[in-house]
């Protein structure tokens, strides 16, 4: 009997120790999550400085304009939704912003009125999308859901084949454009026009190839009609905006002067878009 009692006491003590360790681990996890949440909040406040009341979001913020990188062609600028740390938001993970879904489309007419803007287009973007042709696949490329006005706004030119037309978009055709890097990766040594690629497992016919000046995407670009975006990614998400800057006819701009125009256009677009972002939203539009 004495032996049984000792065994029971040892088991009871072991259970108490295990329970204590579990509770300690749980407390540590909760503390970590709370600390991470507070860190995000502090980062957000640092980025948008108290929200709209101080005017930083309307102004596009200094952080939004610091990058100044060429999004596509040398005469264009991209403005996209970013996290508080300035990195573009990946909507394939935990982030969603349903209140912002129609915002870019709704504000394109307003952005088109801005002085110095030649063309504006809203588009979907998914970095690291899955695009394959046979055994070849893009590594680190981006998939864009675009309309027929995108190429002009992004300052991209069709080098082979054709661009995407209004009928491609209206009818939801599975037509695709590749940039030069994507074409070389998926069709090495071959003409991709007329071939097919898989975008997230769905077949698209390549109708054209565009130039590839975008340094941000080393793996290349695949462009599909925006009307087929929900087929590839199952849901809508907020769009980015690309603007082409207007250069007065007959004048030659130095790269530094073009960069000033690009920055001004990007900051203005971020200001307009952020002026409509609901109060308390963690994301903000920033120039890339």
PDB file of N, CA, C and O in Angstrom, residues 241-277:
ATOM      1  N   UNK A 241      -1.950  50.876 -58.557  1.00  0.00           N
ATOM      2  CA  UNK A 241      -2.151  51.862 -59.617  1.00  0.00           C
ATOM      3  C   UNK A 241      -0.808  52.145 -60.271  1.00  0.00           C
ATOM      4  O   UNK A 241       0.219  52.234 -59.583  1.00  0.00           O
ATOM      5  N   UNK A 242      -0.797  52.266 -61.593  1.00  0.00           N
ATOM      6  CA  UNK A 242       0.411  52.676 -62.302  1.00  0.00           C
ATOM      7  C   UNK A 242       0.082  53.929 -63.111  1.00  0.00           C
ATOM      8  O   UNK A 242      -1.003  54.038 -63.692  1.00  0.00           O
ATOM      9  N   UNK A 243       1.004  54.885 -63.096  1.00  0.00           N
ATOM     10  CA  UNK A 243       0.806  56.150 -63.798  1.00  0.00           C
ATOM     11  C   UNK A 243       1.968  56.391 -64.754  1.00  0.00           C
ATOM     12  O   UNK A 243       3.125  56.142 -64.397  1.00  0.00           O
ATOM     13  N   UNK A 244       1.654  56.886 -65.935  1.00  0.00           N
ATOM     14  CA  UNK A 244       2.694  57.330 -66.853  1.00  0.00           C
ATOM     15  C   UNK A 244       2.785  58.846 -66.762  1.00  0.00           C
ATOM     16  O   UNK A 244       1.770  59.536 -66.865  1.00  0.00           O
ATOM     17  N   UNK A 245       3.977  59.356 -66.572  1.00  0.00           N
ATOM     18  CA  UNK A 245       4.144  60.794 -66.443  1.00  0.00           C
ATOM     19  C   UNK A 245       4.145  61.433 -67.825  1.00  0.00           C
ATOM     20  O   UNK A 245       4.593  60.832 -68.804  1.00  0.00           O
ATOM     21  N   UNK A 246       3.610  62.658 -67.900  1.00  0.00           N
ATOM     22  CA  UNK A 246       3.530  63.384 -69.163  1.00  0.00           C
ATOM     23  C   UNK A 246       4.751  64.273 -69.328  1.00  0.00           C
ATOM     24  O   UNK A 246       5.083  65.056 -68.436  1.00  0.00           O
ATOM     25  N   UNK A 247       5.418  64.132 -70.452  1.00  0.00           N
ATOM     26  CA  UNK A 247       6.553  64.985 -70.757  1.00  0.00           C
ATOM     27  C   UNK A 247       6.156  65.917 -71.894  1.00  0.00           C
ATOM     28  O   UNK A 247       5.652  65.464 -72.919  1.00  0.00           O
ATOM     29  N   UNK A 248       6.358  67.211 -71.723  1.00  0.00           N
ATOM     30  CA  UNK A 248       5.975  68.158 -72.772  1.00  0.00           C
ATOM     31  C   UNK A 248       6.595  67.787 -74.115  1.00  0.00           C
ATOM     32  O   UNK A 248       7.754  67.409 -74.197  1.00  0.00           O
ATOM     33  N   UNK A 249       5.784  67.876 -75.169  1.00  0.00           N
ATOM     34  CA  UNK A 249       6.256  67.516 -76.510  1.00  0.00           C
ATOM     35  C   UNK A 249       7.425  68.395 -76.931  1.00  0.00           C
ATOM     36  O   UNK A 249       7.442  69.597 -76.680  1.00  0.00           O
ATOM     37  N   UNK A 250       8.403  67.777 -77.545  1.00  0.00           N
ATOM     38  CA  UNK A 250       9.537  68.519 -78.064  1.00  0.00           C
ATOM     39  C   UNK A 250      10.621  68.805 -77.047  1.00  0.00           C
ATOM     40  O   UNK A 250      11.641  69.402 -77.387  1.00  0.00           O
ATOM     41  N   UNK A 251      10.434  68.408 -75.788  1.00  0.00           N
ATOM     42  CA  UNK A 251      11.445  68.649 -74.760  1.00  0.00           C
ATOM     43  C   UNK A 251      12.134  67.335 -74.400  1.00  0.00           C
ATOM     44  O   UNK A 251      11.517  66.281 -74.343  1.00  0.00           O
ATOM     45  N   UNK A 252      13.417  67.427 -74.156  1.00  0.00           N
ATOM     46  CA  UNK A 252      14.200  66.257 -73.770  1.00  0.00           C
ATOM     47  C   UNK A 252      14.522  66.344 -72.273  1.00  0.00           C
ATOM     48  O   UNK A 252      15.083  67.337 -71.811  1.00  0.00           O
ATOM     49  N   UNK A 253      14.154  65.297 -71.530  1.00  0.00           N
ATOM     50  CA  UNK A 253      14.335  65.294 -70.082  1.00  0.00           C
ATOM     51  C   UNK A 253      15.567  64.487 -69.694  1.00  0.00           C
ATOM     52  O   UNK A 253      15.799  63.392 -70.215  1.00  0.00           O
ATOM     53  N   UNK A 254      16.340  65.036 -68.784  1.00  0.00           N
ATOM     54  CA  UNK A 254      17.399  64.265 -68.154  1.00  0.00           C
ATOM     55  C   UNK A 254      16.761  63.271 -67.193  1.00  0.00           C
ATOM     56  O   UNK A 254      15.629  63.468 -66.734  1.00  0.00           O
ATOM     57  N   UNK A 255      17.467  62.183 -66.869  1.00  0.00           N
ATOM     58  CA  UNK A 255      16.917  61.176 -65.969  1.00  0.00           C
ATOM     59  C   UNK A 255      16.568  61.772 -64.611  1.00  0.00           C
ATOM     60  O   UNK A 255      15.553  61.410 -64.001  1.00  0.00           O
ATOM     61  N   UNK A 256      17.388  62.700 -64.120  1.00  0.00           N
ATOM     62  CA  UNK A 256      17.110  63.329 -62.828  1.00  0.00           C
ATOM     63  C   UNK A 256      15.808  64.123 -62.877  1.00  0.00           C
ATOM     64  O   UNK A 256      15.016  64.108 -61.925  1.00  0.00           O
ATOM     65  N   UNK A 257      15.567  64.810 -63.993  1.00  0.00           N
ATOM     66  CA  UNK A 257      14.320  65.569 -64.125  1.00  0.00           C
ATOM     67  C   UNK A 257      13.125  64.631 -64.228  1.00  0.00           C
ATOM     68  O   UNK A 257      12.061  64.890 -63.642  1.00  0.00           O
ATOM     69  N   UNK A 258      13.296  63.534 -64.950  1.00  0.00           N
ATOM     70  CA  UNK A 258      12.223  62.548 -65.067  1.00  0.00           C
ATOM     71  C   UNK A 258      11.924  61.927 -63.706  1.00  0.00           C
ATOM     72  O   UNK A 258      10.767  61.655 -63.368  1.00  0.00           O
ATOM     73  N   UNK A 259      12.960  61.721 -62.914  1.00  0.00           N
ATOM     74  CA  UNK A 259      12.778  61.153 -61.577  1.00  0.00           C
ATOM     75  C   UNK A 259      11.978  62.095 -60.681  1.00  0.00           C
ATOM     76  O   UNK A 259      11.147  61.656 -59.877  1.00  0.00           O
ATOM     77  N   UNK A 260      12.208  63.402 -60.813  1.00  0.00           N
ATOM     78  CA  UNK A 260      11.438  64.381 -60.035  1.00  0.00           C
ATOM     79  C   UNK A 260       9.961  64.308 -60.420  1.00  0.00           C
ATOM     80  O   UNK A 260       9.078  64.301 -59.556  1.00  0.00           O
ATOM     81  N   UNK A 261       9.688  64.250 -61.732  1.00  0.00           N
ATOM     82  CA  UNK A 261       8.304  64.150 -62.185  1.00  0.00           C
ATOM     83  C   UNK A 261       7.660  62.855 -61.697  1.00  0.00           C
ATOM     84  O   UNK A 261       6.499  62.829 -61.286  1.00  0.00           O
ATOM     85  N   UNK A 262       8.420  61.756 -61.764  1.00  0.00           N
ATOM     86  CA  UNK A 262       7.905  60.466 -61.322  1.00  0.00           C
ATOM     87  C   UNK A 262       7.541  60.516 -59.842  1.00  0.00           C
ATOM     88  O   UNK A 262       6.489  60.043 -59.412  1.00  0.00           O
ATOM     89  N   UNK A 263       8.422  61.105 -59.039  1.00  0.00           N
ATOM     90  CA  UNK A 263       8.190  61.193 -57.604  1.00  0.00           C
ATOM     91  C   UNK A 263       6.958  62.041 -57.298  1.00  0.00           C
ATOM     92  O   UNK A 263       6.120  61.664 -56.481  1.00  0.00           O
ATOM     93  N   UNK A 264       6.844  63.165 -57.975  1.00  0.00           N
ATOM     94  CA  UNK A 264       5.700  64.043 -57.737  1.00  0.00           C
ATOM     95  C   UNK A 264       4.392  63.339 -58.088  1.00  0.00           C
ATOM     96  O   UNK A 264       3.408  63.441 -57.356  1.00  0.00           O
ATOM     97  N   UNK A 265       4.380  62.614 -59.209  1.00  0.00           N
ATOM     98  CA  UNK A 265       3.177  61.890 -59.611  1.00  0.00           C
ATOM     99  C   UNK A 265       2.838  60.793 -58.610  1.00  0.00           C
ATOM    100  O   UNK A 265       1.671  60.595 -58.250  1.00  0.00           O
ATOM    101  N   UNK A 266       3.862  60.054 -58.149  1.00  0.00           N
ATOM    102  CA  UNK A 266       3.622  58.971 -57.200  1.00  0.00           C
ATOM    103  C   UNK A 266       3.121  59.467 -55.858  1.00  0.00           C
ATOM    104  O   UNK A 266       2.195  58.892 -55.270  1.00  0.00           O
ATOM    105  N   UNK A 267       3.708  60.532 -55.356  1.00  0.00           N
ATOM    106  CA  UNK A 267       3.280  61.084 -54.063  1.00  0.00           C
ATOM    107  C   UNK A 267       1.863  61.624 -54.161  1.00  0.00           C
ATOM    108  O   UNK A 267       1.051  61.443 -53.244  1.00  0.00           O
ATOM    109  N   UNK A 268       1.544  62.281 -55.284  1.00  0.00           N
ATOM    110  CA  UNK A 268       0.181  62.791 -55.459  1.00  0.00           C
ATOM    111  C   UNK A 268      -0.831  61.640 -55.499  1.00  0.00           C
ATOM    112  O   UNK A 268      -1.888  61.709 -54.863  1.00  0.00           O
ATOM    113  N   UNK A 269      -0.504  60.571 -56.235  1.00  0.00           N
ATOM    114  CA  UNK A 269      -1.416  59.433 -56.324  1.00  0.00           C
ATOM    115  C   UNK A 269      -1.609  58.785 -54.958  1.00  0.00           C
ATOM    116  O   UNK A 269      -2.733  58.427 -54.585  1.00  0.00           O
ATOM    117  N   UNK A 270      -0.528  58.637 -54.190  1.00  0.00           N
ATOM    118  CA  UNK A 270      -0.645  58.071 -52.840  1.00  0.00           C
ATOM    119  C   UNK A 270      -1.522  58.956 -51.970  1.00  0.00           C
ATOM    120  O   UNK A 270      -2.330  58.463 -51.164  1.00  0.00           O
ATOM    121  N   UNK A 271      -1.379  60.275 -52.108  1.00  0.00           N
ATOM    122  CA  UNK A 271      -2.180  61.210 -51.313  1.00  0.00           C
ATOM    123  C   UNK A 271      -3.672  61.042 -51.617  1.00  0.00           C
ATOM    124  O   UNK A 271      -4.502  60.955 -50.712  1.00  0.00           O
ATOM    125  N   UNK A 272      -3.998  60.966 -52.920  1.00  0.00           N
ATOM    126  CA  UNK A 272      -5.403  60.826 -53.316  1.00  0.00           C
ATOM    127  C   UNK A 272      -5.978  59.501 -52.819  1.00  0.00           C
ATOM    128  O   UNK A 272      -7.077  59.447 -52.247  1.00  0.00           O
ATOM    129  N   UNK A 273      -5.237  58.413 -53.013  1.00  0.00           N
ATOM    130  CA  UNK A 273      -5.725  57.098 -52.597  1.00  0.00           C
ATOM    131  C   UNK A 273      -5.868  57.005 -51.083  1.00  0.00           C
ATOM    132  O   UNK A 273      -6.860  56.486 -50.565  1.00  0.00           O
ATOM    133  N   UNK A 274      -4.884  57.500 -50.344  1.00  0.00           N
ATOM    134  CA  UNK A 274      -4.928  57.400 -48.884  1.00  0.00           C
ATOM    135  C   UNK A 274      -5.977  58.300 -48.262  1.00  0.00           C
ATOM    136  O   UNK A 274      -6.420  58.060 -47.137  1.00  0.00           O
ATOM    137  N   UNK A 275      -6.395  59.331 -48.984  1.00  0.00           N
ATOM    138  CA  UNK A 275      -7.443  60.203 -48.458  1.00  0.00           C
ATOM    139  C   UNK A 275      -8.776  59.470 -48.332  1.00  0.00           C
ATOM    140  O   UNK A 275      -9.661  59.897 -47.595  1.00  0.00           O
ATOM    141  N   UNK A 276      -8.901  58.341 -49.051  1.00  0.00           N
ATOM    142  CA  UNK A 276     -10.138  57.557 -49.017  1.00  0.00           C
ATOM    143  C   UNK A 276      -9.999  56.262 -48.217  1.00  0.00           C
ATOM    144  O   UNK A 276     -10.958  55.511 -48.101  1.00  0.00           O
ATOM    145  N   UNK A 277      -8.811  55.994 -47.688  1.00  0.00           N
ATOM    146  CA  UNK A 277      -8.621  54.790 -46.876  1.00  0.00           C
ATOM    147  C   UNK A 277      -9.323  54.980 -45.531  1.00  0.00           C
ATOM    148  O   UNK A 277      -9.122  55.997 -44.871  1.00  0.00           O
TER     149      UNK A 277
END
